[in-house]
CSV table of C-alpha atoms in Angstrom, one decimal:
chain,number,residue,atom,x,y,z
A,146,MET,CA,13.1,-11.3,17.2
A,147,TYR,CA,9.9,-13.5,15.4
A,148,LEU,CA,7.5,-13.1,12.9
A,149,THR,CA,4.5,-12.5,13.6
A,150,PHE,CA,2.9,-12.6,9.6
A,151,SER,CA,2.0,-16.0,7.7
A,152,ASP,CA,3.0,-14.1,4.3
A,153,SER,CA,6.3,-13.6,5.4
A,154,VAL,CA,7.2,-17.0,6.4
A,155,LYS,CA,6.1,-18.1,3.2
A,156,PHE,CA,8.0,-15.4,1.2
A,157,ALA,CA,11.0,-16.4,3.4
A,158,ASP,CA,10.9,-20.0,2.9
A,159,ILE,CA,10.9,-19.2,-1.1
A,160,ALA,CA,13.9,-17.0,-0.9
A,161,ARG,CA,15.8,-19.4,1.4
A,162,ASN,CA,15.1,-22.7,-1.3
A,163,TRP,CA,16.0,-20.2,-3.9
A,164,ILE,CA,19.5,-19.2,-2.6
A,165,GLY,CA,20.2,-22.6,-1.2
A,166,GLY,CA,20.1,-23.7,-4.6
A,167,SER,CA,16.7,-25.8,-4.7
A,168,GLY,CA,15.0,-23.6,-6.8
A,169,TYR,CA,12.4,-20.9,-6.7
A,170,GLY,CA,9.5,-23.0,-4.8
A,171,ASN,CA,8.0,-23.4,-1.2
A,172,THR,CA,8.3,-26.4,0.8
A,173,PHE,CA,4.8,-26.1,2.0
A,174,SER,CA,1.4,-26.4,-0.1
A,175,PHE,CA,-2.1,-26.9,0.9
A,176,TRP,CA,-3.7,-30.2,0.4
A,177,ILE,CA,-4.8,-30.4,-3.5
A,178,TRP,CA,-5.7,-33.3,-5.9
A,179,GLY,CA,-2.7,-34.6,-7.6
A,180,ILE,CA,-0.3,-33.5,-4.3
A,181,SER,CA,0.9,-37.2,-4.0
A,182,GLU,CA,2.5,-36.5,-7.6
A,183,LEU,CA,3.8,-32.9,-6.4
A,184,ILE,CA,5.6,-34.3,-3.3
A,185,ARG,CA,8.1,-36.4,-5.8
A,186,GLY,CA,9.8,-33.1,-5.8
A,187,LYS,CA,12.2,-31.2,-3.4
A,188,ILE,CA,10.1,-28.2,-3.4
A,189,PHE,CA,6.1,-27.0,-4.7
A,190,SER,CA,6.1,-24.5,-7.6
A,191,VAL,CA,5.1,-21.1,-6.2
A,192,PHE,CA,5.0,-19.0,-10.0
A,193,GLY,CA,1.7,-17.6,-8.8
A,194,ILE,CA,3.1,-15.6,-5.9
A,195,PRO,CA,4.7,-12.2,-7.0
A,196,PRO,CA,8.3,-12.5,-7.0
A,197,VAL,CA,9.4,-8.8,-5.5
A,198,MET,CA,9.1,-9.7,-1.9
A,199,PRO,CA,11.1,-13.0,-1.8
A,200,VAL,CA,13.5,-12.0,-4.5
A,201,SER,CA,14.2,-8.8,-1.9
A,202,ILE,CA,14.2,-11.2,1.0
A,203,ALA,CA,16.9,-13.5,-0.6
A,204,GLY,CA,19.1,-10.3,-1.2
A,205,PHE,CA,18.9,-9.4,2.7
A,206,PHE,CA,19.5,-13.3,3.2
A,207,LYS,CA,23.0,-12.6,1.6
A,208,ILE,CA,23.7,-10.0,3.8
A,209,PHE,CA,22.6,-11.2,7.3
A,210,GLY,CA,22.0,-15.0,6.5
A,211,VAL,CA,18.9,-17.1,6.7
A,212,ASN,CA,17.1,-15.7,9.7
A,213,ASP,CA,14.2,-14.2,10.8
A,214,PHE,CA,16.1,-10.8,11.7
A,215,ALA,CA,16.8,-10.5,7.8
A,216,VAL,CA,13.3,-10.8,6.8
A,217,ILE,CA,12.5,-8.1,9.0
A,218,ALA,CA,15.0,-6.1,7.9
A,219,THR,CA,13.8,-6.5,4.4
A,220,SER,CA,10.2,-5.1,5.1
A,221,PHE,CA,11.7,-2.2,7.4
A,222,PHE,CA,14.5,-1.0,4.5
A,223,TYR,CA,11.5,-0.3,2.5
A,224,PHE,CA,9.5,1.4,5.2
A,225,ILE,CA,12.2,4.0,5.7
A,226,LEU,CA,12.6,4.1,1.9
A,227,THR,CA,8.5,4.7,1.9
A,228,LEU,CA,9.0,7.8,4.6
A,229,ILE,CA,12.0,9.4,2.4
A,230,PHE,CA,8.9,9.7,-0.6
A,231,VAL,CA,6.4,10.5,1.6
A,232,TYR,CA,8.4,13.5,2.7
A,233,LEU,CA,9.1,14.4,-1.2
A,234,LEU,CA,5.6,13.5,-2.3
A,235,GLY,CA,4.0,15.8,0.0
A,236,LYS,CA,6.6,18.8,-0.4
A,237,GLN,CA,6.3,18.4,-3.8
A,238,VAL,CA,2.3,18.6,-4.3
A,239,PHE,CA,2.1,21.4,-1.6
A,240,LYS,CA,5.3,23.1,-2.1
A,241,SER,CA,5.6,22.9,1.2
A,242,LYS,CA,8.4,21.4,3.7
A,243,LEU,CA,6.0,21.5,6.9
A,244,VAL,CA,3.6,19.4,4.6
A,245,GLY,CA,6.3,17.0,3.6
A,246,ALA,CA,7.7,16.4,7.1
A,247,LEU,CA,4.4,16.3,9.0
A,248,SER,CA,2.8,13.8,6.5
A,249,THR,CA,6.1,12.0,7.0
A,250,LEU,CA,5.6,11.8,10.8
A,251,ALA,CA,1.8,10.8,10.6
A,252,VAL,CA,2.4,8.1,8.0
A,253,GLY,CA,5.5,6.9,10.1
A,254,ALA,CA,3.3,6.7,12.7
A,255,SER,CA,0.7,4.4,11.2
A,256,TYR,CA,0.4,1.5,13.7
A,257,ASP,CA,-0.2,-1.0,10.8
A,258,LEU,CA,2.3,0.3,8.5
A,259,ILE,CA,4.5,-0.6,11.4
A,260,HIS,CA,3.4,-3.8,11.8
A,261,TYR,CA,3.9,-4.8,8.1
A,262,ALA,CA,7.4,-3.1,8.7
A,263,THR,CA,8.5,-5.2,11.6
A,264,ASN,CA,6.8,-8.4,10.3
A,265,GLY,CA,8.1,-9.0,6.4
A,266,ALA,CA,5.3,-8.2,4.8
A,267,SER,CA,4.8,-7.4,0.9
A,268,GLU,CA,2.9,-4.5,1.7
A,269,SER,CA,6.0,-2.4,2.7
A,270,PRO,CA,7.4,-2.7,-1.0
A,271,PHE,CA,4.1,-2.3,-2.2
A,272,ILE,CA,3.4,0.8,-0.4
A,273,PHE,CA,6.9,2.4,-1.3
A,274,GLU,CA,6.3,1.5,-4.9
A,275,ILE,CA,3.0,3.0,-4.7
A,276,VAL,CA,4.3,6.5,-3.3
A,277,ALA,CA,7.8,6.5,-5.2
A,278,GLY,CA,5.6,6.2,-8.2
A,279,MET,CA,3.4,9.2,-7.7
A,280,TYR,CA,6.4,11.3,-6.5
A,281,PHE,CA,8.5,10.6,-10.1
A,282,ALA,CA,5.1,10.8,-12.3
A,283,SER,CA,4.6,14.5,-10.6
A,284,LEU,CA,8.0,15.3,-11.8
A,285,LYS,CA,7.6,16.2,-15.7
A,286,LYS,CA,10.6,14.8,-16.2
A,287,ARG,CA,11.7,12.1,-19.1
A,288,TRP,CA,14.0,10.1,-17.0
A,289,ALA,CA,11.4,10.3,-13.9
A,290,ASN,CA,8.6,8.8,-16.7
A,291,VAL,CA,11.1,6.1,-17.1
A,292,VAL,CA,11.5,5.7,-13.6
A,293,THR,CA,7.5,5.8,-13.0
A,294,VAL,CA,7.3,2.7,-15.8
A,295,LEU,CA,9.8,0.6,-13.7
A,296,LEU,CA,8.1,1.0,-10.8
A,297,LEU,CA,4.8,0.1,-12.2
A,298,VAL,CA,6.0,-3.0,-13.6
A,299,LEU,CA,7.4,-3.6,-10.2
A,300,MET,CA,4.1,-3.0,-8.6
A,301,TYR,CA,2.6,-5.9,-11.0
A,302,PHE,CA,5.2,-8.4,-9.4
A,303,THR,CA,4.6,-7.1,-5.9
A,304,ARG,CA,1.0,-7.4,-4.8
A,305,PRO,CA,-2.1,-8.9,-6.9
A,306,GLN,CA,-4.2,-5.5,-6.8
A,307,ALA,CA,-1.6,-3.7,-8.3
A,308,PHE,CA,-3.6,-3.0,-11.2
A,309,ILE,CA,-5.5,-0.5,-8.8
A,310,TYR,CA,-2.6,2.1,-8.1
A,311,ILE,CA,-1.6,1.4,-11.5
A,312,ALA,CA,-4.0,3.0,-12.7
A,313,GLY,CA,-4.2,5.7,-10.1
A,314,ILE,CA,-0.8,6.5,-11.1
A,315,ILE,CA,-1.3,6.6,-15.0
A,316,LEU,CA,-4.5,9.0,-14.0
A,317,TYR,CA,-2.1,11.4,-12.3
A,318,TRP,CA,0.6,11.3,-14.6
A,319,LEU,CA,-2.0,11.9,-17.6
A,320,LEU,CA,-3.9,15.0,-15.5
A,321,THR,CA,-0.5,16.4,-14.9
A,322,ASN,CA,0.7,16.6,-18.4
A,323,PHE,CA,-2.8,17.0,-20.6
A,324,LYS,CA,-5.5,18.9,-20.2
A,325,PRO,CA,-8.5,17.0,-18.2
A,326,LYS,CA,-10.6,16.4,-21.0
A,327,LYS,CA,-7.7,14.8,-23.2
A,328,ALA,CA,-6.3,13.2,-19.9
A,329,ILE,CA,-9.6,11.4,-19.2
A,330,LEU,CA,-10.2,10.2,-22.8
A,331,VAL,CA,-7.1,8.9,-22.9
A,332,PHE,CA,-7.4,7.3,-19.4
A,333,VAL,CA,-10.6,5.2,-20.8
A,334,GLY,CA,-8.8,4.4,-24.0
A,335,LEU,CA,-5.7,2.7,-21.8
A,336,ILE,CA,-8.1,1.2,-19.5
A,337,VAL,CA,-10.1,-0.3,-22.6
A,338,VAL,CA,-6.4,-1.6,-24.1
A,339,GLY,CA,-5.5,-2.7,-20.5
A,340,LEU,CA,-8.6,-5.0,-20.5
A,341,PHE,CA,-7.8,-6.8,-23.9
A,342,ILE,CA,-3.9,-7.2,-23.0
A,343,ASP,CA,-5.2,-8.9,-19.9
A,344,ARG,CA,-7.6,-11.3,-21.4
A,345,PHE,CA,-5.7,-12.1,-24.6
A,346,VAL,CA,-2.1,-12.0,-23.4
A,347,LEU,CA,-1.9,-12.2,-19.4
A,348,PHE,CA,-4.8,-14.8,-19.4
A,349,PRO,CA,-3.1,-17.5,-21.5
A,350,LEU,CA,0.5,-16.6,-20.1
A,351,ALA,CA,-1.0,-16.9,-16.2
A,352,GLY,CA,1.2,-19.0,-13.9
A,353,LYS,CA,4.3,-18.4,-16.7
A,354,TYR,CA,7.1,-16.3,-16.0
A,355,PHE,CA,4.9,-14.7,-13.0
A,356,THR,CA,2.2,-13.7,-14.8
A,357,TYR,CA,-1.3,-13.4,-13.8
A,358,SER,CA,-4.6,-12.5,-15.1
A,359,VAL,CA,-6.1,-9.5,-13.0
A,360,ILE,CA,-9.7,-10.4,-14.3
A,361,GLY,CA,-9.0,-14.1,-13.5
A,362,ARG,CA,-7.6,-13.2,-10.0
A,363,GLY,CA,-10.9,-11.0,-9.5
A,364,PHE,CA,-13.1,-13.7,-10.5
A,365,TYR,CA,-11.4,-16.2,-8.4
A,366,SER,CA,-11.4,-14.0,-5.4
A,367,SER,CA,-15.5,-13.5,-5.6
A,368,PHE,CA,-17.2,-15.1,-2.9
A,369,ASN,CA,-21.2,-15.7,-2.5
A,370,GLN,CA,-22.2,-14.9,1.6
A,371,SER,CA,-22.7,-18.5,2.2
A,372,SER,CA,-18.7,-19.0,2.2
A,373,VAL,CA,-16.0,-17.7,4.1
A,374,ALA,CA,-14.0,-15.4,1.7
A,375,SER,CA,-10.7,-15.7,3.1
A,376,ASP,CA,-10.8,-19.8,2.7
A,377,ALA,CA,-8.9,-18.9,-0.4
A,378,LEU,CA,-5.7,-17.7,1.4
A,379,ARG,CA,-6.4,-21.2,3.3
A,380,GLY,CA,-6.3,-23.2,0.4
A,381,ALA,CA,-9.9,-23.9,0.1
A,382,ALA,CA,-11.3,-24.1,-3.6
A,383,GLY,CA,-13.0,-20.6,-5.0
A,384,VAL,CA,-16.8,-20.5,-5.1
A,385,ALA,CA,-17.8,-18.0,-7.3
A,386,GLY,CA,-20.5,-15.5,-6.2
A,387,GLY,CA,-23.9,-15.6,-7.6
A,388,GLY,CA,-23.6,-13.2,-10.3
A,389,ILE,CA,-24.1,-9.6,-9.9
A,390,THR,CA,-26.9,-9.1,-7.5
A,391,GLN,CA,-25.1,-11.3,-5.1
A,392,THR,CA,-21.5,-9.2,-5.8
A,393,LEU,CA,-23.8,-6.0,-5.2
A,394,LYS,CA,-24.9,-7.7,-2.1
A,395,ASN,CA,-21.3,-8.2,-1.2
A,396,ILE,CA,-20.0,-5.0,-1.9
A,397,PHE,CA,-23.1,-2.9,-0.1
A,398,TYR,CA,-22.3,-5.2,3.1
A,399,ASN,CA,-18.5,-5.1,3.1
A,400,LEU,CA,-18.4,-1.3,2.5
A,401,TYR,CA,-20.7,-0.8,5.4
A,402,ASN,CA,-18.6,-2.7,7.7
A,403,PHE,CA,-15.7,-0.6,6.4
A,404,TYR,CA,-17.4,2.5,7.3
A,405,LYS,CA,-18.5,1.2,11.0
A,406,LEU,CA,-15.0,0.0,11.4
A,407,LEU,CA,-13.1,2.4,9.9
A,408,PRO,CA,-10.8,3.2,13.3
A,409,GLN,CA,-9.5,-0.1,13.0
A,410,ILE,CA,-8.4,0.4,9.1
A,411,ILE,CA,-7.3,3.9,8.7
A,412,SER,CA,-6.9,7.1,11.3
A,413,PRO,CA,-10.9,8.5,11.8
A,414,TYR,CA,-9.9,11.8,12.1
A,415,LEU,CA,-7.5,12.2,9.4
A,416,PHE,CA,-9.7,10.6,6.8
A,417,ALA,CA,-12.3,13.1,7.6
A,418,ILE,CA,-9.9,15.9,7.3
A,419,PHE,CA,-9.1,14.4,3.8
A,420,ALA,CA,-12.6,14.6,2.9
A,421,VAL,CA,-13.0,18.0,3.8
A,422,GLY,CA,-10.0,18.8,1.5
A,423,LEU,CA,-11.4,17.1,-1.3
A,424,PHE,CA,-13.6,20.3,-1.5
A,425,LEU,CA,-10.8,23.1,-0.8
A,426,PRO,CA,-9.4,25.3,-3.5
A,427,PRO,CA,-5.8,24.6,-4.5
A,428,THR,CA,-3.1,26.4,-2.5
A,429,HIS,CA,-1.1,27.2,-5.2
A,430,LYS,CA,-0.9,27.8,-9.1
A,431,ALA,CA,1.1,26.3,-12.1
A,432,SER,CA,4.8,27.7,-11.7
A,433,ASN,CA,5.9,30.5,-13.9
A,434,PHE,CA,8.6,28.5,-15.3
A,435,ALA,CA,6.1,25.6,-16.4
A,436,LYS,CA,4.1,28.7,-18.0
A,437,ALA,CA,6.9,30.1,-20.0
A,438,THR,CA,8.4,27.1,-20.9
A,439,MET,CA,5.2,24.9,-21.7
A,440,ASP,CA,2.5,26.6,-24.2
A,441,LYS,CA,0.6,23.0,-23.9
A,442,SER,CA,0.6,23.5,-20.1
A,443,GLU,CA,-2.3,26.0,-19.9
A,444,GLY,CA,-5.7,24.4,-19.2
A,445,GLN,CA,-3.8,21.5,-17.1
A,446,ALA,CA,-5.2,20.3,-13.7
A,447,ASN,CA,-3.6,21.7,-10.9
A,448,PRO,CA,-1.1,19.7,-9.5
A,449,GLN,CA,-2.9,19.4,-6.1
A,450,THR,CA,-6.3,18.7,-7.9
A,451,ALA,CA,-4.7,16.1,-10.1
A,452,PHE,CA,-3.2,14.3,-7.0
A,453,LYS,CA,-6.7,14.6,-5.1
A,454,ILE,CA,-8.3,13.2,-8.5
A,455,ALA,CA,-6.1,10.2,-8.7
A,456,SER,CA,-5.9,9.4,-4.7
A,457,VAL,CA,-9.9,9.8,-4.7
A,458,PHE,CA,-9.8,7.4,-7.6
A,459,ILE,CA,-7.7,5.0,-6.1
A,460,VAL,CA,-9.2,4.8,-2.4
A,461,ILE,CA,-12.6,4.1,-4.1
A,462,VAL,CA,-11.6,1.7,-6.1
A,463,THR,CA,-9.7,0.0,-3.5
A,464,PHE,CA,-12.6,-0.2,-1.1
A,465,ILE,CA,-14.7,-1.4,-3.9
A,466,VAL,CA,-12.7,-4.0,-5.0
A,467,ALA,CA,-11.9,-5.3,-1.3
A,468,ALA,CA,-15.6,-5.4,-0.5
A,469,ALA,CA,-16.1,-7.4,-4.0
A,470,SER,CA,-13.6,-9.9,-3.2
A,471,ILE,CA,-11.7,-10.6,0.4
A,472,PRO,CA,-12.6,-7.8,2.8
A,473,PHE,CA,-9.3,-7.7,4.5
A,474,TYR,CA,-8.0,-4.7,5.9
A,475,ARG,CA,-4.7,-5.2,4.7
A,476,TYR,CA,-5.7,-4.7,1.5
A,477,LEU,CA,-7.3,-1.4,2.3
A,478,HIS,CA,-3.9,-0.3,3.7
A,479,PRO,CA,-2.2,0.9,1.0
A,480,ILE,CA,-3.9,4.0,0.7
A,481,ILE,CA,-2.8,5.2,3.9
A,482,PRO,CA,0.1,7.4,2.7
A,483,LEU,CA,-2.0,9.0,0.1
A,484,VAL,CA,-4.8,10.1,2.6
A,485,TYR,CA,-2.5,11.2,5.3
A,486,ILE,CA,-0.7,13.8,2.5
A,487,LEU,CA,-4.1,15.1,1.6
A,488,ALA,CA,-5.1,15.5,5.3
A,489,VAL,CA,-1.9,16.8,6.6
A,490,GLY,CA,-1.9,19.4,3.7
A,491,THR,CA,-5.4,20.2,4.7
A,492,ILE,CA,-4.4,21.0,8.3
A,493,VAL,CA,-1.5,23.1,7.0
A,494,GLU,CA,-3.7,25.2,4.5
A,495,ILE,CA,-6.4,25.7,7.1
A,496,ILE,CA,-3.8,26.8,9.7
A,497,ASN,CA,-2.6,29.5,6.8
A,498,LYS,CA,-5.9,31.0,6.4
A,499,LEU,CA,-6.7,31.7,10.2
A,500,SER,CA,-3.3,32.6,10.3
A,501,SER,CA,-3.7,35.1,7.1
A,502,SER,CA,-7.1,36.8,8.6
A,503,ALA,CA,-5.5,37.1,11.7
A,504,LYS,CA,-2.3,39.1,9.7
A,505,ALA,CA,-5.2,41.1,7.8
A,506,THR,CA,-6.8,42.0,10.9
A,507,GLU,CA,-3.6,43.4,12.3
A,508,GLY,CA,-2.9,45.3,9.3
A,509,GLN,CA,0.6,45.4,7.5
A,510,ALA,CA,2.7,43.0,9.6
A,511,ASN,CA,6.2,43.5,10.9
A,512,THR,CA,9.3,41.1,10.7
A,513,LYS,CA,8.6,39.8,14.3
A,514,PHE,CA,5.1,39.5,13.5
A,515,GLN,CA,5.8,37.5,10.3
A,516,ILE,CA,8.3,35.3,12.8
A,517,LEU,CA,5.8,34.5,15.0
A,518,ASN,CA,3.0,33.6,12.5
A,519,THR,CA,5.3,31.2,11.1
A,520,ARG,CA,6.3,29.8,14.4
A,521,TYR,CA,2.1,29.5,15.3
A,522,LYS,CA,1.9,27.8,12.0
A,523,ILE,CA,4.1,24.9,12.6
A,524,LEU,CA,3.4,24.5,16.3
A,525,VAL,CA,-0.2,24.5,15.9
A,526,SER,CA,0.0,22.1,12.6
A,527,THR,CA,2.5,19.6,14.3
A,528,LEU,CA,0.2,19.6,17.6
A,529,LEU,CA,-3.0,18.7,15.1
A,530,VAL,CA,-1.2,16.1,13.3
A,531,LEU,CA,0.2,14.7,16.8
A,532,PHE,CA,-3.1,14.5,17.8
A,533,PHE,CA,-5.1,13.2,15.0
A,534,GLY,CA,-2.2,11.1,13.4
A,535,VAL,CA,-0.1,9.9,16.3
A,536,GLY,CA,-2.2,9.4,19.4
A,537,GLN,CA,-3.7,6.3,19.0
A,538,THR,CA,-0.4,4.8,17.8
A,539,LEU,CA,1.2,5.6,20.8
A,540,GLY,CA,-1.9,4.4,22.8
A,541,VAL,CA,-1.3,1.0,21.5
A,542,LEU,CA,2.2,0.7,21.9
A,543,LEU,CA,2.3,2.5,25.3
A,544,LEU,CA,-1.3,1.4,26.9
A,545,ASP,CA,-2.7,-1.5,24.9
A,546,SER,CA,0.5,-3.3,24.8
A,547,ARG,CA,0.1,-4.0,28.8
A,548,PHE,CA,-3.0,-5.9,28.1
A,549,GLU,CA,-1.3,-7.8,25.3
A,550,ARG,CA,1.4,-9.1,27.5
A,551,ASN,CA,-1.1,-10.2,30.2
A,552,THR,CA,-3.1,-12.0,27.7
A,553,HIS,CA,-0.2,-13.4,25.2
A,554,ASN,CA,3.3,-14.9,25.2
A,555,VAL,CA,4.8,-11.5,24.2
A,556,GLY,CA,8.3,-12.1,23.4
A,557,LYS,CA,8.5,-16.0,23.7
A,558,PRO,CA,9.0,-18.3,20.3
A,559,PRO,CA,5.9,-18.4,18.5
A,560,VAL,CA,4.1,-21.8,17.5
A,561,TYR,CA,5.8,-21.8,14.1
A,562,VAL,CA,9.2,-22.0,15.8
A,563,GLU,CA,8.1,-24.5,18.4
A,564,LEU,CA,6.3,-26.5,15.6
A,565,SER,CA,9.6,-26.3,13.6
A,566,LYS,CA,11.7,-27.6,16.6
A,567,THR,CA,9.3,-30.6,16.8
A,568,LEU,CA,9.6,-31.6,13.6
A,569,LYS,CA,13.1,-31.4,13.2
A,570,GLU,CA,13.5,-34.2,16.4
A,571,ASN,CA,10.9,-36.2,15.2
A,572,THR,CA,11.4,-36.2,11.4
A,573,GLU,CA,14.1,-36.7,8.7
A,574,PRO,CA,14.8,-33.8,6.2
A,575,ASP,CA,13.1,-35.7,3.2
A,576,ASP,CA,10.1,-36.9,5.3
A,577,VAL,CA,6.7,-35.5,3.6
A,578,VAL,CA,4.5,-34.1,6.8
A,579,ILE,CA,0.7,-33.9,6.2
A,580,THR,CA,-1.1,-31.6,9.0
A,581,ASN,CA,-4.2,-30.2,9.5
A,582,LEU,CA,-3.2,-27.0,11.3
């Protein structure tokens, strides 16, 4: 069992050094000015790398030992937690166990999320934090609010683009607890406060205590079209885009590419159903208990409406930020659970409306008809989710994999394993190796 994701190897190296007593750092560094001074130490400083994934891997190293399996087990553990909270969130938002179960099926069948889960990628804990944060934000309980805040903090220390989802979850919480107008005003105010904190607190502290400035990172990851955006991930110096005009060009062209290549990013069928569902009225009203115990709940956004607004905000901002910076698909994939939950909810609602129309046509339904009607809704909804959300992944795993086996050394040790063996045979542990790989 080997890793095929470079980031996971980086996180694993940090975790290994940490539990081995060498400190929190990496044994690898890109070529930078002054590296001759840095190599005097045993490890390179990595305080710019969010710590959640390395620390999580270190915990699994304690259980399974320092090996690739422990790295994979870390991300797979978070993937399982994600599926649990997808079920809970779908059930909570749509008040339907069927929506929760089918949402779990659709998200669990996402090829990209499976790939992250089986390769130690930090997307796995990040996506778990997003889904769990949305779920706890929907509960309207004090203890759940505390858990939500803790998850937002963890998100900041997991992925640099966490600010998008932190803002989206805060917007969702505000919409479920205040009237829409007040929620929007408070949200805008919090954005302004957040910008000041980023500029005057996080920016000076950048590189210390694992903190980073969102604005600073955004500026560094903005590139002009004469350079390759992903060069920064390979150690190249950032080249600032040529002002607002250049940035707008980047956004336009990259959004077009996202639109053109949508099937490579997310299920185009479920994404289309997600878009349709945004215009459907909510399927349930606020609970009678909420109305009886919370007078201030009058005028609040319906839970489904609040979830739709927050999800649309997250999806739009995610696409724009990725288009303005580094347009990698992996930076878009965290939206998958939110899109799929709304898409599945829309499918179930459409089937419910069709079955209700049939029921009205038949007149007063008897018990046997109601049972058949329920089975019909479950069967048709399941078949549609299997067709729109699971079929493509099955095709990749069962059909495309044959081509993959014929064109790649599937199952054989990857380059990083063979290279490590070669280096071990030809170098001493304290040697410094410089390579152009």
